[in-house]
CSV table of C-alpha atoms and ligand atoms in Angstrom, one decimal:
chain,number,residue,atom,x,y,z
A,1,UNK,CA,22.2,6.3,7.1
A,2,UNK,CA,21.7,6.2,3.4
A,3,UNK,CA,17.7,5.9,2.4
A,4,UNK,CA,17.5,4.3,-0.2
A,5,UNK,CA,14.5,3.3,-2.7
A,6,UNK,CA,13.1,0.5,-4.3
A,7,UNK,CA,15.1,-1.7,-6.5
A,8,UNK,CA,14.1,-1.6,-10.6
A,9,UNK,CA,13.2,-5.1,-10.1
A,10,UNK,CA,11.4,-4.5,-7.3
A,11,UNK,CA,9.3,-1.7,-8.9
A,12,UNK,CA,8.6,-4.3,-11.3
A,13,UNK,CA,7.4,-7.2,-9.0
A,14,UNK,CA,5.2,-4.3,-7.0
A,15,UNK,CA,3.2,-3.4,-11.0
A,16,UNK,CA,2.7,-7.1,-11.9
A,17,UNK,CA,1.4,-7.8,-8.3
A,18,UNK,CA,-0.7,-4.7,-8.2
A,19,UNK,CA,-1.8,-5.4,-11.9
A,20,UNK,CA,-0.4,-1.7,-13.3
A,21,UNK,CA,-3.4,-0.2,-11.5
A,22,UNK,CA,-2.7,2.8,-9.4
A,23,UNK,CA,-3.7,1.9,-5.9
A,24,UNK,CA,-5.5,5.4,-6.1
A,25,UNK,CA,-7.9,4.7,-9.3
A,26,UNK,CA,-11.0,6.3,-9.1
A,27,UNK,CA,-10.8,8.9,-6.2
A,28,UNK,CA,-10.0,11.8,-8.4
A,29,UNK,CA,-9.9,12.7,-12.1
A,30,UNK,CA,-6.5,13.3,-12.4
A,31,UNK,CA,-5.4,9.8,-11.7
A,32,UNK,CA,-3.1,8.3,-15.2
A,33,UNK,CA,-5.0,4.9,-13.7
A,34,UNK,CA,-2.5,2.6,-14.5
A,35,UNK,CA,0.7,2.6,-12.7
A,36,UNK,CA,4.0,4.1,-12.8
A,37,UNK,CA,6.6,3.6,-9.5
A,38,UNK,CA,6.4,2.0,-6.6
A,39,UNK,CA,4.9,3.6,-3.6
A,40,UNK,CA,6.1,3.4,-0.3
A,41,UNK,CA,3.3,3.1,2.6
A,42,UNK,CA,5.2,3.7,4.9
A,43,UNK,CA,7.5,6.8,4.4
A,44,UNK,CA,11.5,6.0,4.3
A,45,UNK,CA,11.9,9.0,7.0
A,46,UNK,CA,9.5,7.0,8.9
A,47,UNK,CA,12.3,4.5,9.8
A,48,UNK,CA,11.9,0.7,10.6
A,49,UNK,CA,8.3,-0.5,9.6
A,50,UNK,CA,8.7,-4.2,11.5
A,51,UNK,CA,10.6,-5.9,13.9
A,52,UNK,CA,9.7,-9.1,11.3
A,53,UNK,CA,12.0,-8.6,8.5
A,54,UNK,CA,9.9,-6.3,6.6
A,55,UNK,CA,12.1,-3.5,5.6
A,56,UNK,CA,11.1,0.3,4.9
A,57,UNK,CA,11.8,-1.2,1.3
A,58,UNK,CA,10.2,-4.7,1.0
A,59,UNK,CA,7.6,-5.5,-0.9
A,60,UNK,CA,4.9,-5.7,2.0
A,61,UNK,CA,5.7,-1.6,2.5
A,62,UNK,CA,4.8,-1.0,-1.6
A,63,UNK,CA,2.3,-0.3,-3.7
A,64,UNK,CA,1.7,0.5,-7.7
A,65,UNK,CA,0.8,3.9,-7.9
A,66,UNK,CA,0.9,6.5,-10.5
A,67,UNK,CA,3.0,9.8,-10.6
A,68,UNK,CA,0.4,12.3,-10.3
A,69,UNK,CA,-1.2,10.4,-7.3
A,70,UNK,CA,2.4,10.1,-6.0
A,71,UNK,CA,2.7,13.8,-5.6
A,72,UNK,CA,-0.6,14.9,-4.7
A,73,UNK,CA,-1.1,12.7,-2.0
A,74,UNK,CA,1.6,14.4,-0.3
A,75,UNK,CA,0.5,17.6,-1.1
A,76,UNK,CA,-3.8,17.1,-0.9
A,77,UNK,CA,-4.7,16.9,2.7
A,78,UNK,CA,-7.8,15.2,1.5
A,79,UNK,CA,-6.3,12.9,-1.2
A,80,UNK,CA,-4.3,12.1,2.0
A,81,UNK,CA,-6.7,11.3,3.9
A,82,UNK,CA,-8.2,8.6,1.8
A,83,UNK,CA,-4.8,7.2,1.0
A,84,UNK,CA,-4.4,6.2,4.9
A,85,UNK,CA,-7.7,4.9,4.9
A,86,UNK,CA,-7.0,2.8,1.8
A,87,UNK,CA,-3.4,1.4,3.4
A,88,UNK,CA,-1.6,3.8,0.1
A,89,UNK,CA,0.0,5.9,3.4
A,90,UNK,CA,0.6,4.6,6.7
A,91,UNK,CA,1.1,6.0,10.0
A,92,UNK,CA,4.6,6.1,11.9
A,93,UNK,CA,4.2,2.6,14.1
A,94,UNK,CA,2.1,0.8,11.2
A,95,UNK,CA,3.5,-2.3,10.4
A,96,UNK,CA,2.6,-2.5,6.7
A,97,UNK,CA,2.0,-6.0,6.5
A,98,UNK,CA,-1.4,-5.3,9.1
A,99,UNK,CA,-2.6,-3.0,7.6
A,100,UNK,CA,-5.3,-4.2,4.4
A,101,UNK,CA,-4.3,-2.7,1.2
A,102,UNK,CA,-7.5,-1.4,-1.0
A,103,UNK,CA,-6.4,-3.5,-4.5
A,104,UNK,CA,-8.2,-1.3,-7.7
A,105,UNK,CA,-6.9,-4.7,-9.7
A,106,UNK,CA,-8.4,-7.3,-7.4
A,107,UNK,CA,-11.3,-5.1,-6.4
A,108,UNK,CA,-11.1,-6.2,-2.9
A,109,UNK,CA,-9.1,-5.4,0.3
A,110,UNK,CA,-5.7,-7.5,0.1
A,111,UNK,CA,-2.9,-8.3,2.5
A,112,UNK,CA,0.7,-7.9,1.5
A,113,UNK,CA,3.9,-8.9,2.5
A,114,UNK,CA,7.2,-9.2,1.6
A,115,UNK,CA,6.3,-12.6,-0.3
A,116,UNK,CA,2.6,-12.6,-0.9
A,117,UNK,CA,-0.5,-11.2,-1.3
A,118,UNK,CA,-3.5,-12.4,0.2
A,119,UNK,CA,-7.3,-11.6,-0.8
A,120,UNK,CA,-9.3,-10.3,2.1
A,121,UNK,CA,-12.5,-11.3,0.5
A,122,UNK,CA,-13.8,-7.6,1.9
A,123,UNK,CA,-15.0,-5.9,-1.3
A,124,UNK,CA,-16.9,-2.9,0.5
A,125,UNK,CA,-14.8,0.4,0.0
A,126,UNK,CA,-15.8,1.9,3.1
A,127,UNK,CA,-14.8,-0.6,5.3
A,128,UNK,CA,-11.3,-2.1,5.2
A,129,UNK,CA,-10.9,-5.6,7.4
A,130,UNK,CA,-8.6,-5.9,10.3
A,131,UNK,CA,-5.8,-8.7,9.9
A,132,UNK,CA,-5.4,-10.9,13.0
A,133,UNK,CA,-1.8,-10.9,14.0
A,134,UNK,CA,-1.4,-14.5,13.7
A,135,UNK,CA,1.8,-14.2,16.2
A,136,UNK,CA,-0.3,-12.6,19.1
A,137,UNK,CA,-3.8,-13.6,18.5
A,138,UNK,CA,-4.2,-9.6,18.4
A,139,UNK,CA,-5.9,-7.9,15.8
A,140,UNK,CA,-3.4,-5.3,14.5
A,141,UNK,CA,-5.1,-2.1,14.2
B,1,LIG,ZN1,-3.2,7.5,-9.6
């Protein structure tokens, strides 16, 4: 199976959606602040992300990131933990559209799907809100 990344059009759409800001902005001094690329929240190698159409390369599985952070969150355990808390990096089995993502641009938690971004209204970075799975009525996290 060939695993491909985001298309240039998707990358541009992610950068626009996320206000051009790196999702790890503010976590360490080396972050460029401005995003350069689209990050896979659930790594491509982790397989399918949803049985409801959210693909590995779908917009719901993407967030804007800078080159520096994109490398560091794979190698620095402390930053990796922050990335997991912010919804920037997910665990296998997570459904990206149901895990809140911290948006430095909106300064609040958001829900991103393949087709939309929803402001969740929670501005406390320390408290990631739970997203209700509207199909099952259960809390997704
Ligand atoms: Zn960064």
